[in-house]
Short mmCIF file of N, CA and C and ligand atoms in Angstrom, two decimals:
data_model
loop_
_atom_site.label_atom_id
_atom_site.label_comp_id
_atom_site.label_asym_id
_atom_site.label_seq_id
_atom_site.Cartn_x
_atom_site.Cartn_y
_atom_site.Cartn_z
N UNK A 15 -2.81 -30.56 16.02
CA UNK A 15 -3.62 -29.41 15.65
C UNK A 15 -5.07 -29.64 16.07
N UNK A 16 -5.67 -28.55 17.11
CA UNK A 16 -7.19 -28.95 17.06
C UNK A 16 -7.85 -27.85 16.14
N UNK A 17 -9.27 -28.39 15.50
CA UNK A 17 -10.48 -27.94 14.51
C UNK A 17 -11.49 -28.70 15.19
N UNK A 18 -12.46 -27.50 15.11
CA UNK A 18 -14.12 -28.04 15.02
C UNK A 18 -14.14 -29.66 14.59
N UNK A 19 -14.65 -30.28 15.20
CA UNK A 19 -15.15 -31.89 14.50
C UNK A 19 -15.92 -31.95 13.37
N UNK A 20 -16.07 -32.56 12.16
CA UNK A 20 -17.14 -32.50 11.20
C UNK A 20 -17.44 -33.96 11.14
N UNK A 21 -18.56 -34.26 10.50
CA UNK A 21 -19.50 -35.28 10.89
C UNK A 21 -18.37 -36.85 9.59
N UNK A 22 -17.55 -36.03 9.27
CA UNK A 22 -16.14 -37.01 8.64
C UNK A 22 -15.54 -37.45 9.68
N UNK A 23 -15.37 -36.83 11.01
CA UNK A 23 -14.43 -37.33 11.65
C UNK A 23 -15.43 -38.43 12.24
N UNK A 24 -16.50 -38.79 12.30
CA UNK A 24 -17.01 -39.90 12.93
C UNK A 24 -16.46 -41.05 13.29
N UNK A 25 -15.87 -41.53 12.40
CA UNK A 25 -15.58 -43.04 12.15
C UNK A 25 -13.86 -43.09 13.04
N UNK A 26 -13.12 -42.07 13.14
CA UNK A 26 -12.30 -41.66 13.43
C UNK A 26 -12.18 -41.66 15.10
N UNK A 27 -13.58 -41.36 15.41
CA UNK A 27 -13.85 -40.74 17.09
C UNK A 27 -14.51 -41.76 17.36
N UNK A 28 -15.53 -42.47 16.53
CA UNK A 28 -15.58 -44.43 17.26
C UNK A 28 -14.59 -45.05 17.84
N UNK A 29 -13.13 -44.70 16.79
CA UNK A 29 -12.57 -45.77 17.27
C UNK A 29 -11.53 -45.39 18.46
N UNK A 30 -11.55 -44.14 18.35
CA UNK A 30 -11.01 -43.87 19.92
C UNK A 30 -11.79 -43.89 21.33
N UNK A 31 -13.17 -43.95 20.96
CA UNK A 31 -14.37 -44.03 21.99
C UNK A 31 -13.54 -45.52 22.69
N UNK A 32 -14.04 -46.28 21.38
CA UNK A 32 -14.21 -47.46 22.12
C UNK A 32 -12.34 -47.96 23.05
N UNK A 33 -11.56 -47.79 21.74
CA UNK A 33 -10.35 -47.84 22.85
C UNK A 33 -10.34 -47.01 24.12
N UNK A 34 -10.69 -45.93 24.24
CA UNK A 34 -10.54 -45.01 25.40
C UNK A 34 -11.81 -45.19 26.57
N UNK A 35 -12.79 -46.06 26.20
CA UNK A 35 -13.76 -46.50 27.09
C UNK A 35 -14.45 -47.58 27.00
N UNK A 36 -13.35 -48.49 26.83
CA UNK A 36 -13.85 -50.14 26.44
C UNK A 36 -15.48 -50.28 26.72
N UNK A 37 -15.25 -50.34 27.99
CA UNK A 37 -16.46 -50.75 28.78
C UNK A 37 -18.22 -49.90 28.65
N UNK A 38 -18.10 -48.73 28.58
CA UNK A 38 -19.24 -48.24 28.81
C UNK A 38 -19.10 -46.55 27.69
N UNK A 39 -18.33 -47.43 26.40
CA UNK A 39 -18.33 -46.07 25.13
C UNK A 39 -19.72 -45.52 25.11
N UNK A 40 -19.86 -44.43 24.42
CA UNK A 40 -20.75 -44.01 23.80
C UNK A 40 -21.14 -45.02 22.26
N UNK A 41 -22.39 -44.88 22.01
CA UNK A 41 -22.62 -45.08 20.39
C UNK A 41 -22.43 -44.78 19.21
N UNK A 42 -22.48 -45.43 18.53
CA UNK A 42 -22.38 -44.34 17.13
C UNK A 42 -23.27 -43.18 16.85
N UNK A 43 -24.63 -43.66 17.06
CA UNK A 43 -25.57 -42.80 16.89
C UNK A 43 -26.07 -41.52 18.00
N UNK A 44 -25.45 -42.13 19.03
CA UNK A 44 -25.27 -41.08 20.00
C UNK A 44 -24.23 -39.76 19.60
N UNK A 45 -23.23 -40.03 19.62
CA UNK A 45 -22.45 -39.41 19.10
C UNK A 45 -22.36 -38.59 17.41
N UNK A 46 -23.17 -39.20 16.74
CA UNK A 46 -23.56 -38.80 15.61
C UNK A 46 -24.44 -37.54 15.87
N UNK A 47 -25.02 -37.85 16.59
CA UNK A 47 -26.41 -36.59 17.68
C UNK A 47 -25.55 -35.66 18.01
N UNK A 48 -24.45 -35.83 18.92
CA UNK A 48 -24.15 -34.82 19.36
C UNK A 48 -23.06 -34.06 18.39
N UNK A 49 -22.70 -34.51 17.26
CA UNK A 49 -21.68 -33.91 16.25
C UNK A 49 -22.85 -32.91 15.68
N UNK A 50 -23.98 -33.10 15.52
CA UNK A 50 -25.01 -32.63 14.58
C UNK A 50 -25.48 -31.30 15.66
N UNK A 51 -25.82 -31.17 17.24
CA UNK A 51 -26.13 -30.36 17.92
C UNK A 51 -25.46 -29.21 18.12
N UNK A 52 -26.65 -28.09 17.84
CA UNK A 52 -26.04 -27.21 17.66
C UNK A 52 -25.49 -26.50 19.04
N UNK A 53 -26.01 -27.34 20.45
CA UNK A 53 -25.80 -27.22 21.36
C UNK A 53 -24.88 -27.75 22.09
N UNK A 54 -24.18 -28.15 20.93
CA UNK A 54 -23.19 -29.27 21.26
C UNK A 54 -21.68 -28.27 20.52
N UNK A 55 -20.35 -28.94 20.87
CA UNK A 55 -18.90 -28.37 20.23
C UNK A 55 -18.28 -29.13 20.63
N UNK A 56 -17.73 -30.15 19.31
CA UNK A 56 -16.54 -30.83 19.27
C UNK A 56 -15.42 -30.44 18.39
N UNK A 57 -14.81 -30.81 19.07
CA UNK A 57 -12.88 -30.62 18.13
C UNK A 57 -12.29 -31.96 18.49
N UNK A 58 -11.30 -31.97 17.29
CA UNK A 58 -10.34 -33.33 17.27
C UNK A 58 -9.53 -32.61 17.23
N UNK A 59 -8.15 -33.08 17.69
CA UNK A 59 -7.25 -32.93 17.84
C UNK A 59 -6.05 -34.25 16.64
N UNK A 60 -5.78 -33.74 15.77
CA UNK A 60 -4.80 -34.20 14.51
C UNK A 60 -3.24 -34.61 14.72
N UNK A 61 -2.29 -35.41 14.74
CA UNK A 61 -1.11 -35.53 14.64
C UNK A 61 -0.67 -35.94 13.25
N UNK A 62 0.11 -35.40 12.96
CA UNK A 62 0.25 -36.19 11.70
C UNK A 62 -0.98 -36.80 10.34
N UNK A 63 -1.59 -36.20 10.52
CA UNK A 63 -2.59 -36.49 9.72
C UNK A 63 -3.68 -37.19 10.11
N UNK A 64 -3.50 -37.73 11.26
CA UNK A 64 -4.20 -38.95 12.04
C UNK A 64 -4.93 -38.40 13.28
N UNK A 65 -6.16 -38.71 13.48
CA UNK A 65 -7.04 -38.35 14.77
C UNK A 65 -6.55 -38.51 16.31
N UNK A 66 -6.23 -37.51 17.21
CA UNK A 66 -5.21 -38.73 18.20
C UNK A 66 -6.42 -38.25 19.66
N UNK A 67 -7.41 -37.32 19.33
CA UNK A 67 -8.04 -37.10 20.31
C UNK A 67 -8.89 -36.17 19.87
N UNK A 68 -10.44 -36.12 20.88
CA UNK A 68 -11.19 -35.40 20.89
C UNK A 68 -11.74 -35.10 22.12
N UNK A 69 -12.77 -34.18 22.32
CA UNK A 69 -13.78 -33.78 23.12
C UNK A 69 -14.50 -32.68 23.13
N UNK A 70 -15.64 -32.94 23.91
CA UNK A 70 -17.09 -32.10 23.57
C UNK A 70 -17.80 -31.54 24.80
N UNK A 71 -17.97 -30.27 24.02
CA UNK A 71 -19.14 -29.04 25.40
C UNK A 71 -20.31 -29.24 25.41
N UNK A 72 -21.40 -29.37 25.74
CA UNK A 72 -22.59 -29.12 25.63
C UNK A 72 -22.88 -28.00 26.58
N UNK A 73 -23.37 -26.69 25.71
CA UNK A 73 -23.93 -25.53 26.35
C UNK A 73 -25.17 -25.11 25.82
N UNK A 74 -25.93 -25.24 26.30
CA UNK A 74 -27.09 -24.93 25.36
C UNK A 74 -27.56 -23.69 25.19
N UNK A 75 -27.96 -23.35 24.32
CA UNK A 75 -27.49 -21.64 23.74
C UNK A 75 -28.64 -20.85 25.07
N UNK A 76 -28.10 -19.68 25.72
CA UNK A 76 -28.57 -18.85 26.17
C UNK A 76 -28.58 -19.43 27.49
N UNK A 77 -27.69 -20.53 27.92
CA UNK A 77 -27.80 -20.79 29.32
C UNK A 77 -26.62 -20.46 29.94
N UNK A 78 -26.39 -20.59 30.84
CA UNK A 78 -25.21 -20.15 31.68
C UNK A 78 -24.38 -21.02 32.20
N UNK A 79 -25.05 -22.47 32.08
CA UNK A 79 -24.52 -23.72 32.40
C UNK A 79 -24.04 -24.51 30.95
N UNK A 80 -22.56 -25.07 31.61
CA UNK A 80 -22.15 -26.20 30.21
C UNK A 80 -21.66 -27.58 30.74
N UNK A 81 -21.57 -28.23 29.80
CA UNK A 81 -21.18 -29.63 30.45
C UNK A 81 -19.97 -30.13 29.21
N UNK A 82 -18.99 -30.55 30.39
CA UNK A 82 -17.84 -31.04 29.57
C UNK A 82 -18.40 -32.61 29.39
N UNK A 83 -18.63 -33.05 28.03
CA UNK A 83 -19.10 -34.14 27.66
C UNK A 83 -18.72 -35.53 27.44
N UNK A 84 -17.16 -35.09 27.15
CA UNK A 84 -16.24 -35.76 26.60
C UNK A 84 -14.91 -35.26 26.75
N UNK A 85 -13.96 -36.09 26.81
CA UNK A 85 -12.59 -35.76 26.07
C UNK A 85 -11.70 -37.02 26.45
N UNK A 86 -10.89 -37.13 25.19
CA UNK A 86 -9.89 -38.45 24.91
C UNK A 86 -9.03 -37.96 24.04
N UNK A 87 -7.87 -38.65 24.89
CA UNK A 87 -6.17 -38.35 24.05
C UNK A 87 -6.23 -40.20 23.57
N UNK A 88 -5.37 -40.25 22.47
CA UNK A 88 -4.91 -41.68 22.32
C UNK A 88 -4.00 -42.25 23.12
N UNK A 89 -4.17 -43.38 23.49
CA UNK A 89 -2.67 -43.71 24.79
C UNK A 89 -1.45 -43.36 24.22
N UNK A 90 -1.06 -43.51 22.99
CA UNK A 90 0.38 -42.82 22.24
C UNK A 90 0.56 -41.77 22.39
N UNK A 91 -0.42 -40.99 22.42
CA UNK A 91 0.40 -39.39 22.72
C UNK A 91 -0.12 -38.89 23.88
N UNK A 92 -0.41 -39.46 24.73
CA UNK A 92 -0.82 -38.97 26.10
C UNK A 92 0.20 -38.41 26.73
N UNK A 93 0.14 -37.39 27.67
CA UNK A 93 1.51 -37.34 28.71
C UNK A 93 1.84 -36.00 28.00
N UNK A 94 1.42 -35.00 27.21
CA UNK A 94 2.38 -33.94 25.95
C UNK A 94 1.60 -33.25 26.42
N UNK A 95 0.58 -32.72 26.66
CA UNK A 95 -0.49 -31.47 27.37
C UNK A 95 -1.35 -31.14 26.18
N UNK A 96 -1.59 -32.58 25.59
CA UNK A 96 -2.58 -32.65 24.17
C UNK A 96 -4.23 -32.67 24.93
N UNK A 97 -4.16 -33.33 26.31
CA UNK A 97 -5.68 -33.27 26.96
C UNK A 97 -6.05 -32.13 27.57
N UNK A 98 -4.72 -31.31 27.98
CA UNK A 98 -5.32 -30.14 28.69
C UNK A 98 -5.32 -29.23 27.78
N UNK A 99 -4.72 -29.15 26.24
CA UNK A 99 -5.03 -28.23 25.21
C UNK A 99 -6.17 -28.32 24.96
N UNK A 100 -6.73 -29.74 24.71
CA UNK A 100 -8.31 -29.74 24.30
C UNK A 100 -9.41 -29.26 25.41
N UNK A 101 -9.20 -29.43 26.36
CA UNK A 101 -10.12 -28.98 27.42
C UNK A 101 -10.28 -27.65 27.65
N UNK A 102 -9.05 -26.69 27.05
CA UNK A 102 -8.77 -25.68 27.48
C UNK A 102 -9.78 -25.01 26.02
N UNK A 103 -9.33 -25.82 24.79
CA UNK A 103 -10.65 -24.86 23.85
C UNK A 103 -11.81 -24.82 24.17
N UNK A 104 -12.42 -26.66 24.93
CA UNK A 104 -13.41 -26.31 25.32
C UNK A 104 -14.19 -25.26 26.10
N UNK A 105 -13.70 -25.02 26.87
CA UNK A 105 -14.02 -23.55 28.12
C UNK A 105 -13.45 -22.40 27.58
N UNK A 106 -12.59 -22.57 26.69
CA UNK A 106 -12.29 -20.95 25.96
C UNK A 106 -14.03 -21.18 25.15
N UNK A 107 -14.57 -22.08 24.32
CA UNK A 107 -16.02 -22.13 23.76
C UNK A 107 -16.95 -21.58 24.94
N UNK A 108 -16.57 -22.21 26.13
CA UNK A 108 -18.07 -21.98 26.78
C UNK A 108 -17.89 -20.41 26.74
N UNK A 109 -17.02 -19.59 27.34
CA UNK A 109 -16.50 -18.56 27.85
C UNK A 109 -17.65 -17.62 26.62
N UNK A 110 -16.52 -17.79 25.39
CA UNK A 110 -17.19 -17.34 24.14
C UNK A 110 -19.12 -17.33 24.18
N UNK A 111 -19.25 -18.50 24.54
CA UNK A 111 -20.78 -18.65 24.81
C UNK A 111 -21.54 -18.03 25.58
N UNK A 112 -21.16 -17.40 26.78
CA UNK A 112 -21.40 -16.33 28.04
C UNK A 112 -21.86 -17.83 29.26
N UNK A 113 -21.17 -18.80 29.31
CA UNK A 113 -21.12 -19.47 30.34
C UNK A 113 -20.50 -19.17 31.33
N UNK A 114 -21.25 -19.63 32.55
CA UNK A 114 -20.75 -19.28 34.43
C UNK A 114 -19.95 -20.36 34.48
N UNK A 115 -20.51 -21.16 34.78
CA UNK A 115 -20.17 -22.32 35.29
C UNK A 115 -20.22 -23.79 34.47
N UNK A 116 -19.05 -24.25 34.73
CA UNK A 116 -19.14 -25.70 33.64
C UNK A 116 -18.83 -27.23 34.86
N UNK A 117 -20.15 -27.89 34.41
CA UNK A 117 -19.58 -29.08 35.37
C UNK A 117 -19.49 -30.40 34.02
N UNK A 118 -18.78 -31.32 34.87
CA UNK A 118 -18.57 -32.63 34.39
C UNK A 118 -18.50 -34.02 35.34
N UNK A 119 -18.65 -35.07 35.06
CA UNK A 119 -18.80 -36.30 35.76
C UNK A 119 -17.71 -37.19 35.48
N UNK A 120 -16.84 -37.64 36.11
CA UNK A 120 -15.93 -38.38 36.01
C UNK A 120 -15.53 -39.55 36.96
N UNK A 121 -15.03 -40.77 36.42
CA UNK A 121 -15.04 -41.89 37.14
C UNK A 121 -14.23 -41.78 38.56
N UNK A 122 -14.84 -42.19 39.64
CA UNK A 122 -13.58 -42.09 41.10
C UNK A 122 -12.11 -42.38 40.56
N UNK A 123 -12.10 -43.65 40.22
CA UNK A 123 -11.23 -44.42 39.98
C UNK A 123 -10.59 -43.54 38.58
N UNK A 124 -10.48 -42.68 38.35
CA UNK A 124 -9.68 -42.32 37.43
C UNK A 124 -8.77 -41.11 37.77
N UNK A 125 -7.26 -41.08 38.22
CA UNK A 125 -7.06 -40.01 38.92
C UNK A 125 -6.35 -39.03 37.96
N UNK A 126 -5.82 -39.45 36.67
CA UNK A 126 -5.28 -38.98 35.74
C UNK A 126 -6.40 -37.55 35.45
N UNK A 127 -7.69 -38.45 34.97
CA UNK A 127 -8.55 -36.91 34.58
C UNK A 127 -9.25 -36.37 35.45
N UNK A 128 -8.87 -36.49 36.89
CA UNK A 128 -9.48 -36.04 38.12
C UNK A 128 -8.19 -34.82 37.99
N UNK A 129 -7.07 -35.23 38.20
CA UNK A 129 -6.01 -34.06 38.23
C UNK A 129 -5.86 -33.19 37.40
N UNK A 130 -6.03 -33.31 35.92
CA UNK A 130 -6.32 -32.63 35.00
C UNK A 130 -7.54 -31.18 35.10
N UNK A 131 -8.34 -31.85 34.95
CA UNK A 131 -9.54 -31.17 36.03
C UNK A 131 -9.02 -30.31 36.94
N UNK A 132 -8.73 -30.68 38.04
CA UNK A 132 -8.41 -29.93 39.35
C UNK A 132 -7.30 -28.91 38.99
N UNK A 133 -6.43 -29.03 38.22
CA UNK A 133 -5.35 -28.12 37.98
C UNK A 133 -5.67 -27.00 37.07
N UNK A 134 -7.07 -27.48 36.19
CA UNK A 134 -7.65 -26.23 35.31
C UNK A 134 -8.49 -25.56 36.46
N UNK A 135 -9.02 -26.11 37.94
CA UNK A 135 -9.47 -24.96 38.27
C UNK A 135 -10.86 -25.77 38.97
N UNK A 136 -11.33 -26.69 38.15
CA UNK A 136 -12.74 -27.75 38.62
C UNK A 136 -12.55 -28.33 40.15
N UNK A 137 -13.53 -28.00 41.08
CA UNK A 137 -14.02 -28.16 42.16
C UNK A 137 -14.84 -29.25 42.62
N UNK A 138 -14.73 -30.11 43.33
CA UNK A 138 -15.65 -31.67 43.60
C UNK A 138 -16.63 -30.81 44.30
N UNK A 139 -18.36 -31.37 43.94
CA UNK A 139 -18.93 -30.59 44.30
C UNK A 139 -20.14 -31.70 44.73
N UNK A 140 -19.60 -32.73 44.43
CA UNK A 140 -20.58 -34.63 44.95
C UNK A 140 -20.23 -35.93 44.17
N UNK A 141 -20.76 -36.56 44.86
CA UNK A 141 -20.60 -38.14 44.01
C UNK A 141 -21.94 -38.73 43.90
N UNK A 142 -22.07 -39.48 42.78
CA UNK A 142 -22.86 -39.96 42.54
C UNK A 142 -22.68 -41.60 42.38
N UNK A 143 -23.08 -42.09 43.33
CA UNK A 143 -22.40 -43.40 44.20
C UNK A 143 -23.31 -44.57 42.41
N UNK A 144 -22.16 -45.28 41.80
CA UNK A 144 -22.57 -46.51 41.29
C UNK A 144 -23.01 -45.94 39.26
N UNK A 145 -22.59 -44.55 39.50
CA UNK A 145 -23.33 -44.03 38.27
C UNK A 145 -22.59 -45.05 36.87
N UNK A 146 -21.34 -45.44 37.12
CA UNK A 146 -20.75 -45.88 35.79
C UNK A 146 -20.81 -47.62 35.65
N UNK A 147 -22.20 -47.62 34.77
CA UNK A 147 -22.30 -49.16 35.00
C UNK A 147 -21.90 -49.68 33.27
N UNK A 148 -21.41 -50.84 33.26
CA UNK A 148 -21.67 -52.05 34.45
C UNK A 148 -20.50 -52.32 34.95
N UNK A 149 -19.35 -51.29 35.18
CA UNK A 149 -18.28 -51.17 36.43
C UNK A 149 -18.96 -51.00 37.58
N UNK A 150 -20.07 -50.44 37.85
CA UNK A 150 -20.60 -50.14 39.75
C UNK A 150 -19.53 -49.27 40.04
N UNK A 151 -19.01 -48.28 39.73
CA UNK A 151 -17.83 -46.66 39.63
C UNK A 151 -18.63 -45.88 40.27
N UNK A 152 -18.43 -45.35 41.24
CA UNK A 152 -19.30 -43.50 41.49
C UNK A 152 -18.38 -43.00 40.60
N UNK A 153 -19.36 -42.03 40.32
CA UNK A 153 -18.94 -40.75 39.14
C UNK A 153 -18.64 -39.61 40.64
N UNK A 154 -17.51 -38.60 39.97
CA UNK A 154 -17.15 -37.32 41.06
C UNK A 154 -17.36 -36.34 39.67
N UNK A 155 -18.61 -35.25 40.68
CA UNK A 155 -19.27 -34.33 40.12
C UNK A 155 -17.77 -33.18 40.26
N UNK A 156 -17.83 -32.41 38.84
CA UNK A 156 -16.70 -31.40 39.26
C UNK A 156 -17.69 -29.91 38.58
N UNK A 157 -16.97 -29.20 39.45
CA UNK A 157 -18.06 -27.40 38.73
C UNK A 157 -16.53 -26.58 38.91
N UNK A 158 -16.85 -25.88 37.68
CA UNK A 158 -15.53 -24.61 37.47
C UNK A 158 -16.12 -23.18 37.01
N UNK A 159 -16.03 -22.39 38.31
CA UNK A 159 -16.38 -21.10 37.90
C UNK A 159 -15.66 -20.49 36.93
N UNK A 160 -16.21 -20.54 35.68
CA UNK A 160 -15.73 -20.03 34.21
C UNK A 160 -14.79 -18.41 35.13
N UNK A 161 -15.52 -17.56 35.24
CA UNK A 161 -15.59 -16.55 35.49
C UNK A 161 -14.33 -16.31 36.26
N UNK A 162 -13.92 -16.76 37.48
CA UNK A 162 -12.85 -16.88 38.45
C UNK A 162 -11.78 -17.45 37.71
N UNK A 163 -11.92 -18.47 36.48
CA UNK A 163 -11.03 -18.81 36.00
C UNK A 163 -10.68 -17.93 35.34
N UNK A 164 -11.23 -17.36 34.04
CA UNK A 164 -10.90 -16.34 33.29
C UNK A 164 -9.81 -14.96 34.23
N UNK A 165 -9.97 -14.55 36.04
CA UNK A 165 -9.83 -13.73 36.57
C UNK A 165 -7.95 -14.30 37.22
N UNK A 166 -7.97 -15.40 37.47
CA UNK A 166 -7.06 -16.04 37.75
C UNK A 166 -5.81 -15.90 36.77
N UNK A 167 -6.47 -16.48 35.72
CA UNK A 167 -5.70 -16.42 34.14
C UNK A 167 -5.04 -14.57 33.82
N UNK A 168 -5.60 -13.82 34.12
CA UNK A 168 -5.39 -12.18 34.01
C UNK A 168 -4.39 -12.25 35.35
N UNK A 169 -4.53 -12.65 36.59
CA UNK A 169 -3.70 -12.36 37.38
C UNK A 169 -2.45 -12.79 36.92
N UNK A 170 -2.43 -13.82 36.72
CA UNK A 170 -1.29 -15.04 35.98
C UNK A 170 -0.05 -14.18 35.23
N UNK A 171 -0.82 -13.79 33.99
CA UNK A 171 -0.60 -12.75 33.18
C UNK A 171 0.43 -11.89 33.13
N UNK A 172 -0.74 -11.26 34.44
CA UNK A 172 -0.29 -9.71 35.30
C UNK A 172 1.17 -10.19 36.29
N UNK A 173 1.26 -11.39 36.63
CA UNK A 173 2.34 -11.42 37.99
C UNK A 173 1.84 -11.28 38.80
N UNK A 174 0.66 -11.32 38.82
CA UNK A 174 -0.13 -10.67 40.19
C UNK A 174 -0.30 -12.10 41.36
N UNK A 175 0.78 -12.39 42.28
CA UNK A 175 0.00 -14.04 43.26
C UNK A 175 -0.71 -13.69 43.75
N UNK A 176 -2.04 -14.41 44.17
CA UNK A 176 -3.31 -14.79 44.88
C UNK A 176 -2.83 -15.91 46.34
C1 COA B 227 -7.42 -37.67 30.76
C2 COA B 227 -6.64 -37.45 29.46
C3 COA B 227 -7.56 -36.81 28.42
C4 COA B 227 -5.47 -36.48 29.74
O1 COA B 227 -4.82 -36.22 28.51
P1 COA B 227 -3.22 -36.09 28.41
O2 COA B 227 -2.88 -35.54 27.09
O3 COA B 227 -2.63 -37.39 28.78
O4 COA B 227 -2.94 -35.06 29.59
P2 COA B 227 -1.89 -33.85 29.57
O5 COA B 227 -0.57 -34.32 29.08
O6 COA B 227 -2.51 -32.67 28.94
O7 COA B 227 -1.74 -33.60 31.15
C5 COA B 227 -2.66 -32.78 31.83
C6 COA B 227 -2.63 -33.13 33.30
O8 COA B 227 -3.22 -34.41 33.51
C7 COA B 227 -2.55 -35.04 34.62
N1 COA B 227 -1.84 -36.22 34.13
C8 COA B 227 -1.53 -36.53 32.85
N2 COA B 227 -0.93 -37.73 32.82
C9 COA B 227 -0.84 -38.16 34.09
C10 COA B 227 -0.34 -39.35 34.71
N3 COA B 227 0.20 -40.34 33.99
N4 COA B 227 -0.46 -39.48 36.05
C11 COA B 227 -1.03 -38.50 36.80
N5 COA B 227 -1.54 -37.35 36.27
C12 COA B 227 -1.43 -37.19 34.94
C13 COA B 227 -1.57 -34.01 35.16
O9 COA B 227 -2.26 -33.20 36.10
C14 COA B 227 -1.26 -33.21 33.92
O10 COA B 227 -0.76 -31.95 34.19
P3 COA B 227 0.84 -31.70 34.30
O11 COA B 227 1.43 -32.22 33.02
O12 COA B 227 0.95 -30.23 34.45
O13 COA B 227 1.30 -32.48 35.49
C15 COA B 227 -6.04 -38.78 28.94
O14 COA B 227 -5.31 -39.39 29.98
C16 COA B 227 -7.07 -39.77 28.42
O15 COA B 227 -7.47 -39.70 27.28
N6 COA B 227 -7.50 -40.74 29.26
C17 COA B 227 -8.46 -41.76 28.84
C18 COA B 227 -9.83 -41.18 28.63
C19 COA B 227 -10.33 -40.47 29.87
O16 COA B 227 -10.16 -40.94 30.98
N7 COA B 227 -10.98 -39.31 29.66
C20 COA B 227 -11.55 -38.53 30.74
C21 COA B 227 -12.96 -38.91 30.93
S1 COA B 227 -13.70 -37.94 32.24
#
């Protein structure tokens, strides 16, 4: 089940940070920041009573641009379409928000949430050679015209192929 994040689930979303990004997690207090921003939207995602994933938009009110911030499934329930449910509230949020366009940064070396990405619609649009330290990773810039997606999704719908 996903819900809005509340500043309870903290302790909950540490500990999947750090399993889900050994190397270069976020903080507590970072993340504490962005549960609190109002420019910010997180949801967890619940199994059984238990936290099994989250992730977060940053749109900042009245802009047209958002940034996918975050998102993590637990390795146990990975593989069920629990990451592309969460991604998918996210951009149903931006949408809601009157966002164009949403980009995000993601490791080369990760092809799992590169494909994920690409199948909702996100476009490589650069790299940013060495960004994920202290791996030395280029990050691959992705941008998704909200808008085309939303138009795609109606064709879908409709039966209509493109
Ligand atoms: C990326 C992540 C969130 C995906 O969540 P998930 O619940 O496993 O993914 P889903 O089951 O919703 O699958 C969505 C798509 O991801 C891709 N995918 C998922 N598992 C995959 C695998 N083992 N190999 C290749 N592609 C895979 C597929 O494109 C899949 O779509 P499909 O089922 O239609 O083929 C999850 O793997 C994760 O938490 N990884 C660790 C943290 C991370 O890398 N986060 C991204 C940071 S940018």
């Amino acid at each position: 089940m996903i819900r809005p994040a509340t500043p309870g689930d903290l302790a909950g979303i540490m500990a999947l940070e750090h399993a889900s990004f050994p190397t270069d997690a976020w903080s507590e207090a970072m993340l504490r920041e962005e549960l609190a921003s109002r420019h910010g939207w997180y949801v967890v995602d619940e199994l059984g009573g238990r936290l099994v994933g989250y992730a977060g938009l940053r749109a900042v009110r009245g802009s047209k641009d958002a940034d996918v911030q975050t998102i993590t499934i637990a390795e146990h329930a990975r593989g069920r379409g629990r990451g592309r449910a969460l991604l998918g509230a996210l951009l149903d949020e931006a949408a809601r928000r009157g966002v164009r366009d949403v980009f995000l940064e993601v490791r080369a070396d990760n092809p799992v949430a590169q494909a994920l990405y690409t199948s909702e619609g996100f476009l490589e649009i650069g790299r940013r050679p060495r960004y994920y330290q202290p791996d030395d990773v280029d990050a691959v810039v992705m941008q998704l015209d909200l808008a085309g997606r939303a138009a795609r999704d109606a064709a879908a719908d409709a039966g209509v192929c493109s």
